[in-house]
Coordinates of C-alpha atoms and ligand atoms in Angstrom, one line a residue:
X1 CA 119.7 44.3 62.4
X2 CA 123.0 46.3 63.0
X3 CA 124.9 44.5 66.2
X4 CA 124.2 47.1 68.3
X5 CA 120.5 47.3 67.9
X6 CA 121.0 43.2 68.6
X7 CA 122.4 43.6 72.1
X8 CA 119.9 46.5 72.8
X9 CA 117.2 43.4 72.1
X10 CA 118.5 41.4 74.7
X11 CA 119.3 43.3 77.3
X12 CA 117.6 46.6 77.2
X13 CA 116.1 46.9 80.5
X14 CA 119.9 46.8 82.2
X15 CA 120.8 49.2 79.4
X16 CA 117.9 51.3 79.5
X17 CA 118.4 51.7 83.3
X18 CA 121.8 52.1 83.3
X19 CA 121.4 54.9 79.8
X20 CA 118.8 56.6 82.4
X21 CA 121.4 56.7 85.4
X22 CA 124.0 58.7 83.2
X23 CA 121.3 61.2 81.8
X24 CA 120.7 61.6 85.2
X25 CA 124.1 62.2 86.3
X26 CA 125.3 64.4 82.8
X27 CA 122.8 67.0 83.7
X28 CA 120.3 65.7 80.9
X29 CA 117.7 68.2 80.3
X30 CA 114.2 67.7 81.9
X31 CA 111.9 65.6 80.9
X32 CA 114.6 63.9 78.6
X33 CA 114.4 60.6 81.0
X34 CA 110.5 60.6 80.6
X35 CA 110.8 60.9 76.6
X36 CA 113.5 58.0 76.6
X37 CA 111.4 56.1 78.6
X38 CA 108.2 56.5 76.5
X39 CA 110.2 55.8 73.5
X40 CA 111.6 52.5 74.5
X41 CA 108.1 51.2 75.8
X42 CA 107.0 52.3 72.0
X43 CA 109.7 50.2 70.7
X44 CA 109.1 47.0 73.1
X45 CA 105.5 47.1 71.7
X46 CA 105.9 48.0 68.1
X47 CA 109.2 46.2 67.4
X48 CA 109.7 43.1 69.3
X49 CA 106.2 42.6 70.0
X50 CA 106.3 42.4 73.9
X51 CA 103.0 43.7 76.2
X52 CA 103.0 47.1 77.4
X53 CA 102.4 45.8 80.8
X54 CA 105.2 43.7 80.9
X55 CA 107.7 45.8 79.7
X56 CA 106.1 48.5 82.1
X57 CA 107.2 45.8 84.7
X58 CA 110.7 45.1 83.6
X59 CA 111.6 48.6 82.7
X60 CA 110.3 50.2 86.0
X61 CA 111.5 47.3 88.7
X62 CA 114.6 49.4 90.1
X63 CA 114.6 52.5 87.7
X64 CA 115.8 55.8 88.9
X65 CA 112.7 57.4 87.0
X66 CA 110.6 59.5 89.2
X67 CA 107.0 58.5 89.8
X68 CA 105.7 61.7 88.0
X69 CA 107.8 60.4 84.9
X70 CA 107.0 57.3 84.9
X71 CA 103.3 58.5 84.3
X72 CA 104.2 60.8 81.6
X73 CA 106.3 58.0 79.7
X74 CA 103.8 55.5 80.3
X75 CA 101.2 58.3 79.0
X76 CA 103.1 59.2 75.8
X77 CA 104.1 55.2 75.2
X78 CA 99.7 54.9 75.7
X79 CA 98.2 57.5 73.2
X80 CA 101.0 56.6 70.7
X81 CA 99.5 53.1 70.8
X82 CA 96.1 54.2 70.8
X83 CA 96.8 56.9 67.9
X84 CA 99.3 55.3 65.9
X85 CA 96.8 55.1 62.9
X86 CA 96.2 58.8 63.1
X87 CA 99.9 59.5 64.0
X88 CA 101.3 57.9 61.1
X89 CA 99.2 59.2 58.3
X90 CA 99.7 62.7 59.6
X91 CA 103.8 62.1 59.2
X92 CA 103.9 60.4 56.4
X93 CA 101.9 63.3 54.9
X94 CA 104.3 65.3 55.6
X95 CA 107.5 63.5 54.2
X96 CA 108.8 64.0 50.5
X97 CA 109.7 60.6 50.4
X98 CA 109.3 57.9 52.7
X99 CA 112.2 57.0 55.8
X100 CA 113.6 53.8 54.7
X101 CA 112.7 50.9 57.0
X102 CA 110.5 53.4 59.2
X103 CA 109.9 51.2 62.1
X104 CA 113.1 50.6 63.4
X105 CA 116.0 50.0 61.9
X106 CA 119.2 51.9 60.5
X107 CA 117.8 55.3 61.5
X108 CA 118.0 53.5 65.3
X109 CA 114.5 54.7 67.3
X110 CA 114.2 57.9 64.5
X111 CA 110.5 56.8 64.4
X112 CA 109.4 56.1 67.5
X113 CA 110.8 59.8 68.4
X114 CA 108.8 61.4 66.0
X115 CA 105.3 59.5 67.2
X116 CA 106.0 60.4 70.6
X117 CA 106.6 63.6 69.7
X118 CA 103.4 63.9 67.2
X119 CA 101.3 62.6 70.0
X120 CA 102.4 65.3 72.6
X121 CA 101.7 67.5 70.0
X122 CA 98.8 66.3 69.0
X123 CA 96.8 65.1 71.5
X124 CA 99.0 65.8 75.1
X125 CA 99.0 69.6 74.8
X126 CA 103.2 69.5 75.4
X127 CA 103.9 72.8 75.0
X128 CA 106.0 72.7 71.0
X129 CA 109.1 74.1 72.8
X130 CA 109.5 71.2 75.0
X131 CA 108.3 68.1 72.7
X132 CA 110.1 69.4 69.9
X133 CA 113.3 70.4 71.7
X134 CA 113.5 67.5 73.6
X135 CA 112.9 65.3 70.5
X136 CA 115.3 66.7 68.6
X137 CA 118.0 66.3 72.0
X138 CA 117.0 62.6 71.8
X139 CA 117.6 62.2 67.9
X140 CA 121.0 63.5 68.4
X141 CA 121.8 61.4 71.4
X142 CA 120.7 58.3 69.2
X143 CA 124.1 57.2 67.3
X144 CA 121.6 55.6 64.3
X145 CA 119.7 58.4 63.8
X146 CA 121.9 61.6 65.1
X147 CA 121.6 62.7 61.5
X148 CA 118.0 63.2 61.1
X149 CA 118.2 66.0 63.9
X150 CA 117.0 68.8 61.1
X151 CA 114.4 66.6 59.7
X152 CA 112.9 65.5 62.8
X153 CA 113.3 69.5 64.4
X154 CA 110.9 70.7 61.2
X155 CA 108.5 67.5 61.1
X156 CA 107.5 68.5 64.4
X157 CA 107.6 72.4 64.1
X158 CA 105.2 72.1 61.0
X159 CA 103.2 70.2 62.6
X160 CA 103.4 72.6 65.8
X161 CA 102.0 75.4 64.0
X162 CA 99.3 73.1 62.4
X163 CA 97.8 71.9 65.7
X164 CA 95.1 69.5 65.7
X165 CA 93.9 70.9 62.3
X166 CA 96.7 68.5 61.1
X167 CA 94.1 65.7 61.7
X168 CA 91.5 67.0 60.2
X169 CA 89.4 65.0 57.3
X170 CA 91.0 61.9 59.0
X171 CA 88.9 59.0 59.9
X172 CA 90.4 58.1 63.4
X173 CA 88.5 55.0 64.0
X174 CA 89.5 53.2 60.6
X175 CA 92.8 54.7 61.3
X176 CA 93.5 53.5 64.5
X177 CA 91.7 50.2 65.0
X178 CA 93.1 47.5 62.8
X179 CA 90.9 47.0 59.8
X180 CA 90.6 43.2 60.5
X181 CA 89.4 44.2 64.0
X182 CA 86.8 47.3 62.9
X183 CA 85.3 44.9 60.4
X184 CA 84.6 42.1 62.9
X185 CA 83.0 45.0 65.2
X186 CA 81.3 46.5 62.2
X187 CA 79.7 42.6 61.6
X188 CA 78.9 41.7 64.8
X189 CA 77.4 45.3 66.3
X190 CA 76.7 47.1 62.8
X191 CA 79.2 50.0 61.8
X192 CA 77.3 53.0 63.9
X193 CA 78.3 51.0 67.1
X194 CA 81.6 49.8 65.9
X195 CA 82.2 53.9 65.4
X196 CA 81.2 54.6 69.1
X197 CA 83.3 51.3 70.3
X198 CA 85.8 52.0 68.3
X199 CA 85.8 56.2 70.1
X200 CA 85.4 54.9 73.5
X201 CA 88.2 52.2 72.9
X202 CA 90.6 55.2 72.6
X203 CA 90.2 57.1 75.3
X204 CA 92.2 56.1 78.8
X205 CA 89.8 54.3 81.1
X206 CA 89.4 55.8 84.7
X207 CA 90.7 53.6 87.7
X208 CA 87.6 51.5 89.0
X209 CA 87.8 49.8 92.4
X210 CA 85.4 47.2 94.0
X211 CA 85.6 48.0 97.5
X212 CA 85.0 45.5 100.3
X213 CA 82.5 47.6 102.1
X214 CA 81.1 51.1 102.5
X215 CA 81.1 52.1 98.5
X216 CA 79.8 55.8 99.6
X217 CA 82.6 56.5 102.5
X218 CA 85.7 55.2 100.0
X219 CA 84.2 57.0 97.4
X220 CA 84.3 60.2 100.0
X221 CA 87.8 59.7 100.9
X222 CA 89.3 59.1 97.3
X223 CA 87.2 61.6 95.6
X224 CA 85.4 59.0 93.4
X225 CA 82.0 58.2 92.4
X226 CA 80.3 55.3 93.1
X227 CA 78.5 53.7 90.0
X228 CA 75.4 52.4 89.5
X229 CA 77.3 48.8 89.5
X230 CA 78.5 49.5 93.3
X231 CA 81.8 50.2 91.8
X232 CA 83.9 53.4 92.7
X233 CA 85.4 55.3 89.9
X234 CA 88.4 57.5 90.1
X235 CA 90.5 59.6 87.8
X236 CA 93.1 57.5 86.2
X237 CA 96.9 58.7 87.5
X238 CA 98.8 58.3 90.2
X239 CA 100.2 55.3 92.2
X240 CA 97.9 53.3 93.1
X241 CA 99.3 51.7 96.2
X242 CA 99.6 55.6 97.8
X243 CA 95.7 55.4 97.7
X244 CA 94.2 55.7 101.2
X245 CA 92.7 52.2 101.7
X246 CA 95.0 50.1 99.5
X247 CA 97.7 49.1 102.3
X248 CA 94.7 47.8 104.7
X249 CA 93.3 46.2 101.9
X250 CA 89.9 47.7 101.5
X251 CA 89.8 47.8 98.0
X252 CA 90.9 46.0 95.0
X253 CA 91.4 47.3 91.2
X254 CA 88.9 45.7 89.0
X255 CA 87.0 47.9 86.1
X256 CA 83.0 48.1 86.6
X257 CA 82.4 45.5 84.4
X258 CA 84.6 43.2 85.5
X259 CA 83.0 43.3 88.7
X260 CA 79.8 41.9 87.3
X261 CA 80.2 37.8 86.6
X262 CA 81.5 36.9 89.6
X263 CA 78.0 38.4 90.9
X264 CA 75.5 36.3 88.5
X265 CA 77.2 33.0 90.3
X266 CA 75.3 33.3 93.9
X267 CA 78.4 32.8 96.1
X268 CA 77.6 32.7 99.4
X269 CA 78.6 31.0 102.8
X270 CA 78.8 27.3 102.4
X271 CA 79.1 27.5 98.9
X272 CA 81.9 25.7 97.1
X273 CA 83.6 27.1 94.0
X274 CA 85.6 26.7 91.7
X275 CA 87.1 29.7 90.1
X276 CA 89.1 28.8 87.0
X277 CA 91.4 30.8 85.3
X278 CA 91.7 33.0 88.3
X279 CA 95.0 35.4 88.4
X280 CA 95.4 37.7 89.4
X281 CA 91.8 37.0 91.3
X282 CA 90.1 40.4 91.2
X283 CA 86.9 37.9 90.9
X284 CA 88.0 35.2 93.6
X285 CA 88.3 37.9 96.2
X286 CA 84.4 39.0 94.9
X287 CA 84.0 35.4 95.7
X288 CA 86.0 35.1 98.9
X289 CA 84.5 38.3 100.0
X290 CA 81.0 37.1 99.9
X291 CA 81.9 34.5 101.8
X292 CA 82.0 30.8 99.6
X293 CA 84.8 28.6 99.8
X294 CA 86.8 29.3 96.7
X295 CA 89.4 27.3 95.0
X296 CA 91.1 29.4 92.2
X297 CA 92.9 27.5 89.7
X298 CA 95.7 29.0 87.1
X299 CA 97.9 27.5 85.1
X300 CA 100.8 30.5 85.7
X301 CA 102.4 30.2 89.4
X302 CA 104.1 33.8 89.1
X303 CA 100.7 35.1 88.8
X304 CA 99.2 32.8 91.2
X305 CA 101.9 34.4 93.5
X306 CA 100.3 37.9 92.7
X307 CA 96.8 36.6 93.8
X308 CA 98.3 35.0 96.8
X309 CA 99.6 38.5 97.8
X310 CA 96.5 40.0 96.6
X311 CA 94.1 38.2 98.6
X312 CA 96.9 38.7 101.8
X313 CA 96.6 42.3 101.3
X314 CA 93.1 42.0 101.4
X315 CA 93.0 39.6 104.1
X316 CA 91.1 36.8 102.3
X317 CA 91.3 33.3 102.1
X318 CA 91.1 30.7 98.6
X319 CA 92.9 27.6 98.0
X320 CA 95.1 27.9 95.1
X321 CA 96.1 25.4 92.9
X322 CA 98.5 25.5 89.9
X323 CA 97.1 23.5 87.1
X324 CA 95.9 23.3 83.8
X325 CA 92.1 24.0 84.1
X326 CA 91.1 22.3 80.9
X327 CA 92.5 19.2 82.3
X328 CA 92.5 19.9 85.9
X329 CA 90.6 16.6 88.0
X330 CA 90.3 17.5 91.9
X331 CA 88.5 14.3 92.1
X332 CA 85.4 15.9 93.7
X333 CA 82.5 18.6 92.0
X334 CA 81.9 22.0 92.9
X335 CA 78.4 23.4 93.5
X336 CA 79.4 26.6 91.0
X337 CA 82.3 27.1 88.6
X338 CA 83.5 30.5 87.2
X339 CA 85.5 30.7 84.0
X340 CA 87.5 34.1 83.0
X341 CA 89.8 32.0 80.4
X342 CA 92.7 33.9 78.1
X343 CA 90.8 36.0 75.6
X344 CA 91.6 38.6 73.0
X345 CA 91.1 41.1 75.2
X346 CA 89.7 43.2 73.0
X347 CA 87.1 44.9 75.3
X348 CA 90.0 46.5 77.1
X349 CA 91.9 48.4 74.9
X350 CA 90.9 51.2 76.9
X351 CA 93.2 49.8 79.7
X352 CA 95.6 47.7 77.1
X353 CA 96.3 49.8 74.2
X354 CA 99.2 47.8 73.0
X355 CA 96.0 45.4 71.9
X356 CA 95.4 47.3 68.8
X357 CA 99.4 46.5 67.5
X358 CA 99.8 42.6 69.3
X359 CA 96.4 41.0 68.6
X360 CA 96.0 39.0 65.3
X361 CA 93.1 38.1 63.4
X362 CA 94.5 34.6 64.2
X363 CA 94.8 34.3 67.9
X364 CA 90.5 34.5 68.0
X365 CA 90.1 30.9 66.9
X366 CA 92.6 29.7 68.8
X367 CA 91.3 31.3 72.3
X368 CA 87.9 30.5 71.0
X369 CA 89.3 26.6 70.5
X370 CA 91.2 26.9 74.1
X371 CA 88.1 28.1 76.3
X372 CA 86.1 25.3 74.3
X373 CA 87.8 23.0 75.8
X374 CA 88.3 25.0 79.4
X375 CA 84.4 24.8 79.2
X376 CA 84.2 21.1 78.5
X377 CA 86.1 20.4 81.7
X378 CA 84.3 23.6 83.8
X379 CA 81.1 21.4 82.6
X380 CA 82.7 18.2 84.5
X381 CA 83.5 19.8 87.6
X382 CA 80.2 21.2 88.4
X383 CA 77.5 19.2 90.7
X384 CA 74.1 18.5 89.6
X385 CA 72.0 21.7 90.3
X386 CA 75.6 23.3 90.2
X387 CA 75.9 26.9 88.2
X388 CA 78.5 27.6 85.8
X389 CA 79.2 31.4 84.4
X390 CA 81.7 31.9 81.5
X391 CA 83.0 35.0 81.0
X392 CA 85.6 37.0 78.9
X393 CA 86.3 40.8 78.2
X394 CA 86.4 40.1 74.6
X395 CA 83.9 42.0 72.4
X396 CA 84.5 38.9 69.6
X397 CA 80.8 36.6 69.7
X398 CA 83.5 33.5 69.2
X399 CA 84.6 34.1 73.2
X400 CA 81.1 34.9 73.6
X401 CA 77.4 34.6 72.4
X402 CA 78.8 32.1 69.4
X403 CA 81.0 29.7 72.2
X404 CA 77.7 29.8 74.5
X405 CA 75.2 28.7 71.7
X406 CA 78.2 25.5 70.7
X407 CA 78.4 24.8 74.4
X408 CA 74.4 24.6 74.5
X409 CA 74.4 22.0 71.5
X410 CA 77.2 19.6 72.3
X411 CA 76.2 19.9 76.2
X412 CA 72.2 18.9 76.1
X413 CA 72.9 18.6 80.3
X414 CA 73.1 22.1 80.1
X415 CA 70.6 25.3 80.6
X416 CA 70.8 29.0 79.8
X417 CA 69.8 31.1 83.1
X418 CA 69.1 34.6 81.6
X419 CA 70.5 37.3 83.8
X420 CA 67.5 39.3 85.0
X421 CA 67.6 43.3 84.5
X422 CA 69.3 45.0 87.9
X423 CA 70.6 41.5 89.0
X424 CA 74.1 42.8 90.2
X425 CA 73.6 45.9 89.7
X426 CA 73.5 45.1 86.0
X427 CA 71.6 47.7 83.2
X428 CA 68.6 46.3 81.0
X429 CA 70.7 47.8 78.0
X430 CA 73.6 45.7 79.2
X431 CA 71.7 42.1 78.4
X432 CA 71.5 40.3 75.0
X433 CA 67.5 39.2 74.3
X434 CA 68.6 36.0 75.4
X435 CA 69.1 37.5 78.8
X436 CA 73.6 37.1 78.5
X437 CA 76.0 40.5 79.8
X438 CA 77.3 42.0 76.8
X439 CA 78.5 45.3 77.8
X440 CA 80.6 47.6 75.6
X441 CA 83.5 50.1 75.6
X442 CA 80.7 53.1 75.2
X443 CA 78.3 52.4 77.8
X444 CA 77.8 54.1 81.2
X445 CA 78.4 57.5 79.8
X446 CA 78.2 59.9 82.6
X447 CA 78.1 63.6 82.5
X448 CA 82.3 64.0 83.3
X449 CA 83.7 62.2 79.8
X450 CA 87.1 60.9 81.7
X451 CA 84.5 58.8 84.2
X452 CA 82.8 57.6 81.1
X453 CA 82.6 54.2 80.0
X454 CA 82.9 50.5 80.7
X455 CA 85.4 47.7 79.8
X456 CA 83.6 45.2 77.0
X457 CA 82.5 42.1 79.3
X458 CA 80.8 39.1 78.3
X459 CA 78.8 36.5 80.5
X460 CA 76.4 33.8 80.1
X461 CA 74.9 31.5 83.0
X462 CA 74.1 28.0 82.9
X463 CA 73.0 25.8 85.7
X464 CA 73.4 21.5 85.2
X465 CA 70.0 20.7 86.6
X466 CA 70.0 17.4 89.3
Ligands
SAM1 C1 91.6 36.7 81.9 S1 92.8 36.2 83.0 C2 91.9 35.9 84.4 C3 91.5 37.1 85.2 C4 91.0 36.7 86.6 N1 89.9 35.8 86.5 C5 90.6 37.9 87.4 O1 89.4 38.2 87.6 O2 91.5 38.6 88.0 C6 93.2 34.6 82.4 C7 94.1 33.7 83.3 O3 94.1 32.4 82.7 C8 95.3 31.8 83.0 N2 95.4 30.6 82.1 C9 95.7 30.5 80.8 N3 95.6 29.3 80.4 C10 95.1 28.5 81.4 C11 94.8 27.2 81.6 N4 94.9 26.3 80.6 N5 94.4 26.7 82.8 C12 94.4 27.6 83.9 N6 94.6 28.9 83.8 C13 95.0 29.4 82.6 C14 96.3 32.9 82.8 O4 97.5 32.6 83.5 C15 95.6 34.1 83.3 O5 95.9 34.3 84.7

């Protein structure tokens, strides 16, 4: 790694920021900032392997980037993630000979400008005078790969003229989901649904709210619709806090599906429970909200911060403890336990593209191995008559159906309580035969595509009869 690209590895929020401040002040032409900005969340993702999210964090906390570009970089750094199968095969294609080292490298971020570019193209209607120009200014502003400026100027005029026809007879689901991850889907749902999870797992998932109270007058107000679930479903874009109802604290974030566990659990007034795994506690205000007294445990105290303000903001109470839920001994039982553990994830790649580039075939056994042991200890903090419900938003039957049936055999204490059709607002196509949630990226289609869909959520519920 040249020393430069070294110090832009340590510090490149501080640069980044400061890099911004002087376009801004030089006169930089528009849109320029947005483009850098997309191409350095590219980077974070691709090369060093950070989360989108996080770098999101890190690279906006005091960046002079307006709010508008902001979107469009987070919106360019997004569908190069979720298209970078599709992306790549389409430049490549068109190269005589391969870049050396294309990731990153000597040519500096040579790549990552030509896949944000491609995806404008492709699939952001930029009009070509602005993606190309601007991705040629940003070549030549790049000391590593300043002299790629022609190359890179009729990559993306070729594939100007060629439109979307450029993607033709490509196969964008075996493109753009990992092969390791399509097989699994292909095994575990058969390949017709892994196809339609696969579709739905690459498109950008609307913004879905739980609200507090009054689903059809929010819905009013914020031009949304409410779902079957109860949820209310908006367009994805814009800042969220600017939404009428968020500074009162009316309404939380929290997609449609991951609305539903928290339901199956019968929280209630007088009801103790124990929410494990609980930042940043989108189901402990469900919980709170219906009234039970809710202790939410989470190993991480920076996010349990972020619930704390959450549930302030919404002006609910839980006690929160930091602590290591698998070990975690209160010294009393609770009448119901909830358990979200760390997953793969991989039912939200709507919401999480970076997913698709960060996950490994490797990290399912070991989350699988984690919330085995997360349930062992969920087991010993529930009463007799108590009511667990484990849950993840993994679409993998190892954080699912396959960790319910080893719980069931090492845990004879321990019966299934099949969700009933409509319980929670919940869809008879939404339950396995043995009555578990197992919702996927393609369901809850509805008539407007961009409101279509659902994050991949799996539940089971077990009571621990007296
Ligand atoms: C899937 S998220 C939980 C989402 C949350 N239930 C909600 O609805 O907003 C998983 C959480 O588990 C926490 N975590 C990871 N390992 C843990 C452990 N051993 N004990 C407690 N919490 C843990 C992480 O800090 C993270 O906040």
């Amino acid at each position: 790694m040249p020393p430069g690209e070294a110090r832009s590895h340590v510090k490149p929020t501080a640069k980044a920021r400061e890099r911004d401040a002087k376009g801004a002040q030089a006169g930089a032409p528009a849109g320029l900032d947005a483009r850098a900005a997309a191409v350095r969340l590219i980077r974070a993702v691709l090369h060093e392997r950070r989360s989108l999210d996080e770098t999101l964090a890190r690279e906006f906390a005091a960046s002079p980037l307006a709010a508008r570009d902001r979107g469009l970089a987070r919106l360019i750094a997004g569908t190069v993630l979720r298209r970078l199968g599709e992306l790549e095969a389409v430049l490549k294609s068109y190269l005589e000979k391969p870049l050396p080292e294309t990731r990153a490298g000597r040519q500096g971020n040579l790549w990552f400008i030509l896949l944000a570019g491609a995806a404008q193209l492709l699939f952001l209607a930029t009009p070509p005078h602005a993606a190309v120009g601007l991705a040629v200014e940003q070549t030549r502003r790049d000391r590593c790969a300043r002299r790629y400026d022609r190359l890179v100027n009729a990559l993306l005029r070729r594939l100007a003229r060629e439109g979307t026809s450029a993607l033709q007879g490509h196969d964008s689901a075996k493109l753009n989901i990992p092969a390791w991850l399509f097989e699994r889907w292909c095994k575990a749902y058969g390949e017709a649904d892994a196809r339609r999870i696969a579709e739905a797992s690459l498109a950008e998932a609307p913004l879905d709210i739980t609200v507090k109270t009054e689903p059809e007058t929010w819905a009013k107000r914020l031009s949304g619709v409410v779902l079957p679930t109860g949820s209310v479903r908006l367009e994805a874009g814009g800042r969220i806090e600017d939404l009428a109802g968020y500074a009162e604290g009316a309404w939380w974030v929290q997609d449609a599906a991951a609305a539903l566990p928290a339901r199956l659990i019968g929280a209630g007034p007088g009801r103790t429970i124990a929410d494990l795994c609980a930042a940043p506690g989108g189901k402990t205000a469900e919980l709170a909200a219906a009234g039970a007294a809710v202790t939410a445990v989470d190993l991480s105290g920076a996010r349990l911060a972020r619930l704390r303000a959450n549930l302030d903001r919404l002006r609910l109470a839980a006690e929160l403890v930091e602590a290591d839920a698998a070990t975690w001994a209160p010294g009393c039982t609770f009448d119901a336990v909830l358990l979200d553990p760390p997953c793969t994830a991989t039912g939200t790649i709507r919401r999480h593209p970076d997913i698709l580039r960060l996950k490994r075939p490797e990290d399912v056994a070991v989350l699988a191995e984690l919330q085995s042991r997360l349930l062992d200890n969920a087991v010993r903090l529930l009463k007799p008559g108590g009511t667990l419900v484990y849950c993840t938003c993994s679409l993998e039957p190892e954080e699912g159906v396959e960790q319910a049936a080893r719980l069931l055999a090492r845990t004879p204490q321990l019966e299934r309580v099949p969700i009933t059709p409509g319980e929670g607002g919940i869809a008879p196509g939404w339950l396995t035969p043995e009555g578990d949630l197992r919702t996927l990226p393609f369901h809850l289609p509805l008539e407007r595509k961009e409101l279509s869909g659902l994050d991949g959520f799996y539940a089971v519920r077990f009571s621990k009869p007296g």
